[in-house]
Amino acid sequence: MRPAVAGEADGPPDRLNFSTTDLEAFQDVLGRLLQPAQPSPVIRGRPKARHHPRLSYRRAGTIAFAEIVYDQDVEIDVGIVDDCYVLHVPQTVGFEARLGSGYAGFPVGDAQLAHPGQRLALRWRGGCRTLVVRHARETVAEHLNGLLQRDSAGALPERLSLTTNAGAGFSHFLSLLRGEAEIDSPLLATPLAQRQAEQMLMTLMLAAAGLLDAPEPRAGRAPCYYVKRARDFIHANVAELIGLSDIVAAGGVSVRTLYAGFRRELGQPPMS
């Protein structure tokens, strides 16, 4: 009999803490939270002693976090990734992910991004605590198109470095949102706040991936009309929960162009 997941009839629950010595049951629950359209993950490497994995799951609207802890080495064949992007961020120790024909290591300081339709297998090291974040494919695609004004989903890398300035910013905001979801913070209490938080998280993820990098513009150019439009929009809506995509839309140019204009004329990025 499959273990019950609270709220399963109405979709994933908002909160779930789960631990068991039945590794198959653990993977079944985890799979239905993160990969509901796929069969349960297959356990390839069985631990020699009794396994006791732990799971802490929190959801705020479309933002979902799962913190997973494996106390022993184990290999999990996840199967085909659903219509989503799944980000694995090791917090302690590290893990290996199968990329193509071989495995690649992801130590603390790196994150692995699984793409929709990708075949995924993971080798978890004992003591590895990993934060997993799931984004729907269409949500990421819409955000990318809104920021870069082109279909750039294929440019997303499978590895993100969290040791760069952009990566550290993403990691910090991810930890902040995870903590806010843990305490049911007012920061994530409304659909609008959840949407803005997810947009910011995706924007910082894209920055960590290097997709928002722009060459410095030439000096001496006239003031940009799009910087003025965006700045006027910010001033007119300073009391509202506006996000980067709203500012980009007000400027009427791509996020690369807008960032370059703000850096040149105001010495700071739009969200600052």
One Martini backbone bead per residue (centre of mass of N, CA, C, O) as a GRO file, in nm:
protein
  272
    1MET     BB    1   0.096   0.036   0.023
    2ARG     BB    2   0.068   0.358  -0.020
    3PRO     BB    3   0.159   0.641   0.109
    4ALA     BB    4   0.026   0.909   0.245
    5VAL     BB    5  -0.059   1.245   0.129
    6ALA     BB    6  -0.130   1.531   0.237
    7GLY     BB    7  -0.355   1.667   0.002
    8GLU     BB    8  -0.359   1.490  -0.264
    9ALA     BB    9  -0.648   1.541  -0.383
   10ASP     BB   10  -0.553   1.873  -0.404
   11GLY     BB   11  -0.264   1.823  -0.404
   12PRO     BB   12  -0.013   1.946  -0.273
   13PRO     BB   13   0.106   2.030   0.008
   14ASP     BB   14   0.231   2.284   0.220
   15ARG     BB   15   0.308   2.059   0.444
   16LEU     BB   16   0.596   1.832   0.517
   17ASN     BB   17   0.693   1.569   0.739
   18PHE     BB   18   0.934   1.302   0.662
   19SER     BB   19   0.996   0.964   0.797
   20THR     BB   20   1.185   0.657   0.720
   21THR     BB   21   1.294   0.306   0.676
   22ASP     BB   22   1.141   0.317   0.399
   23LEU     BB   23   1.275   0.385   0.099
   24GLU     BB   24   1.041   0.344  -0.096
   25ALA     BB   25   0.840   0.532   0.049
   26PHE     BB   26   1.010   0.785   0.032
   27GLN     BB   27   1.031   0.799  -0.282
   28ASP     BB   28   0.728   0.813  -0.332
   29VAL     BB   29   0.672   1.080  -0.191
   30LEU     BB   30   0.882   1.251  -0.338
   31GLY     BB   31   0.776   1.201  -0.626
   32ARG     BB   32   0.480   1.323  -0.573
   33LEU     BB   33   0.590   1.613  -0.517
   34LEU     BB   34   0.804   1.647  -0.782
   35GLN     BB   35   0.685   1.378  -0.976
   36PRO     BB   36   0.362   1.316  -1.040
   37ALA     BB   37   0.387   1.199  -1.360
   38GLN     BB   38   0.578   0.982  -1.239
   39PRO     BB   39   0.733   0.733  -1.145
   40SER     BB   40   0.892   0.596  -0.915
   41PRO     BB   41   1.180   0.586  -0.797
   42VAL     BB   42   1.487   0.409  -0.833
   43ILE     BB   43   1.678   0.185  -0.649
   44ARG     BB   44   2.023   0.105  -0.684
   45GLY     BB   45   2.165   0.177  -0.403
   46ARG     BB   46   2.195  -0.016  -0.128
   47PRO     BB   47   2.215  -0.014   0.190
   48LYS     BB   48   2.358  -0.194   0.449
   49ALA     BB   49   2.188  -0.039   0.634
   50ARG     BB   50   1.963   0.131   0.793
   51HIS     BB   51   1.747   0.357   0.667
   52HIS     BB   52   1.693   0.741   0.738
   53PRO     BB   53   1.524   0.948   0.584
   54ARG     BB   54   1.452   1.306   0.519
   55LEU     BB   55   1.161   1.539   0.504
   56SER     BB   56   1.106   1.888   0.395
   57TYR     BB   57   0.798   2.050   0.307
   58ARG     BB   58   0.732   2.358   0.114
   59ARG     BB   59   0.447   2.575   0.026
   60ALA     BB   60   0.398   2.885  -0.189
   61GLY     BB   61   0.215   2.822  -0.413
   62THR     BB   62   0.454   2.789  -0.670
   63ILE     BB   63   0.643   2.750  -0.431
   64ALA     BB   64   0.887   2.480  -0.383
   65PHE     BB   65   1.027   2.297  -0.102
   66ALA     BB   66   1.297   2.049  -0.050
   67GLU     BB   67   1.437   1.880   0.224
   68ILE     BB   68   1.710   1.648   0.203
   69VAL     BB   69   1.810   1.345   0.392
   70TYR     BB   70   2.094   1.134   0.380
   71ASP     BB   71   2.264   0.882   0.584
   72GLN     BB   72   2.338   0.734   0.310
   73ASP     BB   73   2.444   0.580   0.053
   74VAL     BB   74   2.268   0.649  -0.265
   75GLU     BB   75   2.092   0.538  -0.561
   76ILE     BB   76   1.884   0.739  -0.788
   77ASP     BB   77   1.629   0.680  -1.027
   78VAL     BB   78   1.418   0.919  -1.143
   79GLY     BB   79   1.410   0.971  -1.448
   80ILE     BB   80   1.187   1.162  -1.601
   81VAL     BB   81   1.144   1.482  -1.623
   82ASP     BB   82   0.923   1.683  -1.595
   83ASP     BB   83   0.750   1.989  -1.666
   84CYS     BB   84   1.046   2.089  -1.537
   85TYR     BB   85   1.254   2.245  -1.298
   86VAL     BB   86   1.533   2.106  -1.103
   87LEU     BB   87   1.687   2.214  -0.806
   88HIS     BB   88   2.011   2.128  -0.663
   89VAL     BB   89   2.124   2.215  -0.323
   90PRO     BB   90   2.394   2.175  -0.145
   91GLN     BB   91   2.468   2.200   0.212
   92THR     BB   92   2.604   1.917   0.255
   93VAL     BB   93   2.846   1.807   0.104
   94GLY     BB   94   2.732   1.592  -0.168
   95PHE     BB   95   2.688   1.503  -0.521
   96GLU     BB   96   2.568   1.302  -0.798
   97ALA     BB   97   2.521   1.340  -1.157
   98ARG     BB   98   2.376   1.237  -1.450
   99LEU     BB   99   2.558   1.336  -1.751
  100GLY     BB  100   2.478   1.144  -1.973
  101SER     BB  101   2.721   0.886  -1.943
  102GLY     BB  102   2.797   1.036  -1.673
  103TYR     BB  103   2.931   1.151  -1.374
  104ALA     BB  104   2.886   1.444  -1.162
  105GLY     BB  105   3.005   1.668  -0.937
  106PHE     BB  106   2.835   1.837  -0.640
  107PRO     BB  107   2.932   2.061  -0.446
  108VAL     BB  108   2.959   2.287  -0.233
  109GLY     BB  109   2.868   2.573  -0.450
  110ASP     BB  110   2.684   2.394  -0.620
  111ALA     BB  111   2.433   2.346  -0.882
  112GLN     BB  112   2.161   2.145  -1.007
  113LEU     BB  113   1.993   2.147  -1.335
  114ALA     BB  114   1.700   2.008  -1.428
  115HIS     BB  115   1.540   1.920  -1.720
  116PRO     BB  116   1.303   1.881  -1.927
  117GLY     BB  117   1.321   1.536  -2.022
  118GLN     BB  118   1.537   1.442  -1.841
  119ARG     BB  119   1.765   1.207  -1.742
  120LEU     BB  120   1.774   1.110  -1.390
  121ALA     BB  121   2.059   1.064  -1.169
  122LEU     BB  122   2.151   0.993  -0.819
  123ARG     BB  123   2.429   1.039  -0.582
  124TRP     BB  124   2.414   0.999  -0.248
  125ARG     BB  125   2.559   1.115   0.035
  126GLY     BB  126   2.625   1.073   0.341
  127GLY     BB  127   2.486   1.367   0.491
  128CYS     BB  128   2.317   1.488   0.270
  129ARG     BB  129   2.193   1.820   0.234
  130THR     BB  130   1.910   1.912   0.025
  131LEU     BB  131   1.788   2.162  -0.188
  132VAL     BB  132   1.466   2.168  -0.350
  133VAL     BB  133   1.355   2.316  -0.664
  134ARG     BB  134   1.041   2.391  -0.833
  135HIS     BB  135   0.978   2.466  -1.185
  136ALA     BB  136   0.786   2.546  -1.423
  137ARG     BB  137   0.841   2.564  -1.750
  138GLU     BB  138   0.645   2.800  -1.830
  139THR     BB  139   0.749   2.998  -1.617
  140VAL     BB  140   1.040   3.019  -1.717
  141ALA     BB  141   0.981   3.095  -2.012
  142GLU     BB  142   0.824   3.356  -1.956
  143HIS     BB  143   1.050   3.497  -1.799
  144LEU     BB  144   1.266   3.491  -2.015
  145ASN     BB  145   1.105   3.639  -2.237
  146GLY     BB  146   1.056   3.900  -2.067
  147LEU     BB  147   1.366   3.969  -2.024
  148LEU     BB  148   1.501   3.879  -2.327
  149GLN     BB  149   1.307   3.854  -2.577
  150ARG     BB  150   1.348   3.529  -2.580
  151ASP     BB  151   1.422   3.197  -2.638
  152SER     BB  152   1.632   3.066  -2.351
  153ALA     BB  153   1.603   2.779  -2.223
  154GLY     BB  154   1.851   2.629  -2.367
  155ALA     BB  155   2.075   2.810  -2.196
  156LEU     BB  156   2.051   2.650  -1.955
  157PRO     BB  157   2.233   2.521  -1.721
  158GLU     BB  158   2.340   2.241  -1.511
  159ARG     BB  159   2.539   2.454  -1.375
  160LEU     BB  160   2.580   2.636  -1.065
  161SER     BB  161   2.747   2.900  -0.927
  162LEU     BB  162   2.768   3.011  -0.567
  163THR     BB  163   3.058   3.188  -0.559
  164THR     BB  164   2.954   3.415  -0.687
  165ASN     BB  165   2.787   3.699  -0.665
  166ALA     BB  166   2.529   3.594  -0.804
  167GLY     BB  167   2.517   3.320  -0.654
  168ALA     BB  168   2.503   3.435  -0.365
  169GLY     BB  169   2.239   3.589  -0.405
  170PHE     BB  170   2.066   3.345  -0.467
  171SER     BB  171   2.127   3.179  -0.212
  172HIS     BB  172   2.021   3.388  -0.009
  173PHE     BB  173   1.727   3.408  -0.119
  174LEU     BB  174   1.659   3.110  -0.091
  175SER     BB  175   1.695   3.098   0.218
  176LEU     BB  176   1.486   3.309   0.282
  177LEU     BB  177   1.237   3.168   0.158
  178ARG     BB  178   1.259   2.908   0.317
  179GLY     BB  179   1.220   3.046   0.595
  180GLU     BB  180   0.944   3.181   0.535
  181ALA     BB  181   0.792   2.914   0.476
  182GLU     BB  182   0.838   2.786   0.759
  183ILE     BB  183   0.674   3.048   0.915
  184ASP     BB  184   0.446   3.178   0.756
  185SER     BB  185   0.500   3.440   0.614
  186PRO     BB  186   0.380   3.745   0.492
  187LEU     BB  187   0.568   3.745   0.237
  188LEU     BB  188   0.381   3.463   0.142
  189ALA     BB  189   0.051   3.518   0.176
  190THR     BB  190   0.017   3.605  -0.126
  191PRO     BB  191  -0.003   3.572  -0.459
  192LEU     BB  192   0.162   3.826  -0.527
  193ALA     BB  193   0.406   3.766  -0.343
  194GLN     BB  194   0.472   3.491  -0.470
  195ARG     BB  195   0.525   3.592  -0.756
  196GLN     BB  196   0.753   3.792  -0.688
  197ALA     BB  197   0.940   3.586  -0.553
  198GLU     BB  198   0.971   3.398  -0.799
  199GLN     BB  199   1.083   3.608  -0.994
  200MET     BB  200   1.335   3.675  -0.829
  201LEU     BB  201   1.451   3.390  -0.817
  202MET     BB  202   1.477   3.354  -1.126
  203THR     BB  203   1.655   3.600  -1.181
  204LEU     BB  204   1.893   3.504  -0.998
  205MET     BB  205   1.937   3.240  -1.151
  206LEU     BB  206   2.009   3.373  -1.423
  207ALA     BB  207   2.249   3.532  -1.315
  208ALA     BB  208   2.409   3.279  -1.220
  209ALA     BB  209   2.405   3.169  -1.531
  210GLY     BB  210   2.478   3.441  -1.718
  211LEU     BB  211   2.212   3.570  -1.879
  212LEU     BB  212   2.247   3.892  -1.765
  213ASP     BB  213   2.485   3.963  -1.909
  214ALA     BB  214   2.652   4.276  -1.996
  215PRO     BB  215   2.797   4.495  -2.174
  216GLU     BB  216   2.949   4.777  -2.163
  217PRO     BB  217   2.873   5.077  -2.245
  218ARG     BB  218   2.919   5.350  -2.407
  219ALA     BB  219   3.039   5.647  -2.363
  220GLY     BB  220   2.848   5.955  -2.414
  221ARG     BB  221   2.559   5.904  -2.416
  222ALA     BB  222   2.250   5.957  -2.420
  223PRO     BB  223   1.985   5.946  -2.256
  224CYS     BB  224   1.757   5.702  -2.173
  225TYR     BB  225   1.429   5.641  -2.224
  226TYR     BB  226   1.407   5.364  -2.067
  227VAL     BB  227   1.511   5.464  -1.797
  228LYS     BB  228   1.291   5.676  -1.750
  229ARG     BB  229   1.050   5.487  -1.763
  230ALA     BB  230   1.138   5.298  -1.535
  231ARG     BB  231   1.176   5.513  -1.315
  232ASP     BB  232   0.885   5.624  -1.323
  233PHE     BB  233   0.752   5.357  -1.250
  234ILE     BB  234   0.882   5.322  -0.974
  235HIS     BB  235   0.781   5.589  -0.848
  236ALA     BB  236   0.467   5.526  -0.903
  237ASN     BB  237   0.519   5.210  -0.753
  238VAL     BB  238   0.664   5.198  -0.463
  239ALA     BB  239   0.407   5.067  -0.293
  240GLU     BB  240   0.444   4.821  -0.466
  241LEU     BB  241   0.472   4.479  -0.590
  242ILE     BB  242   0.736   4.493  -0.778
  243GLY     BB  243   0.914   4.371  -1.056
  244LEU     BB  244   1.140   4.322  -1.300
  245SER     BB  245   0.934   4.262  -1.528
  246ASP     BB  246   0.781   4.532  -1.493
  247ILE     BB  247   1.021   4.720  -1.556
  248VAL     BB  248   1.086   4.609  -1.836
  249ALA     BB  249   0.810   4.671  -1.961
  250ALA     BB  250   0.827   4.982  -1.915
  251GLY     BB  251   1.092   5.020  -2.092
  252GLY     BB  252   1.086   4.829  -2.368
  253VAL     BB  253   1.325   4.629  -2.305
  254SER     BB  254   1.572   4.449  -2.233
  255VAL     BB  255   1.744   4.349  -1.958
  256ARG     BB  256   2.024   4.413  -2.066
  257THR     BB  257   1.971   4.706  -2.149
  258LEU     BB  258   1.864   4.808  -1.879
  259TYR     BB  259   2.108   4.745  -1.706
  260ALA     BB  260   2.311   4.915  -1.863
  261GLY     BB  261   2.164   5.188  -1.826
  262PHE     BB  262   2.166   5.193  -1.514
  263ARG     BB  263   2.472   5.174  -1.475
  264ARG     BB  264   2.546   5.430  -1.634
  265GLU     BB  265   2.328   5.649  -1.505
  266LEU     BB  266   2.294   5.523  -1.181
  267GLY     BB  267   2.492   5.286  -1.063
  268GLN     BB  268   2.245   5.069  -1.078
  269PRO     BB  269   2.012   4.850  -1.050
  270PRO     BB  270   1.675   4.842  -1.065
  271MET     BB  271   1.609   4.707  -0.777
  272SER     BB  272   1.777   4.929  -0.616
   0.00000   0.00000   0.00000
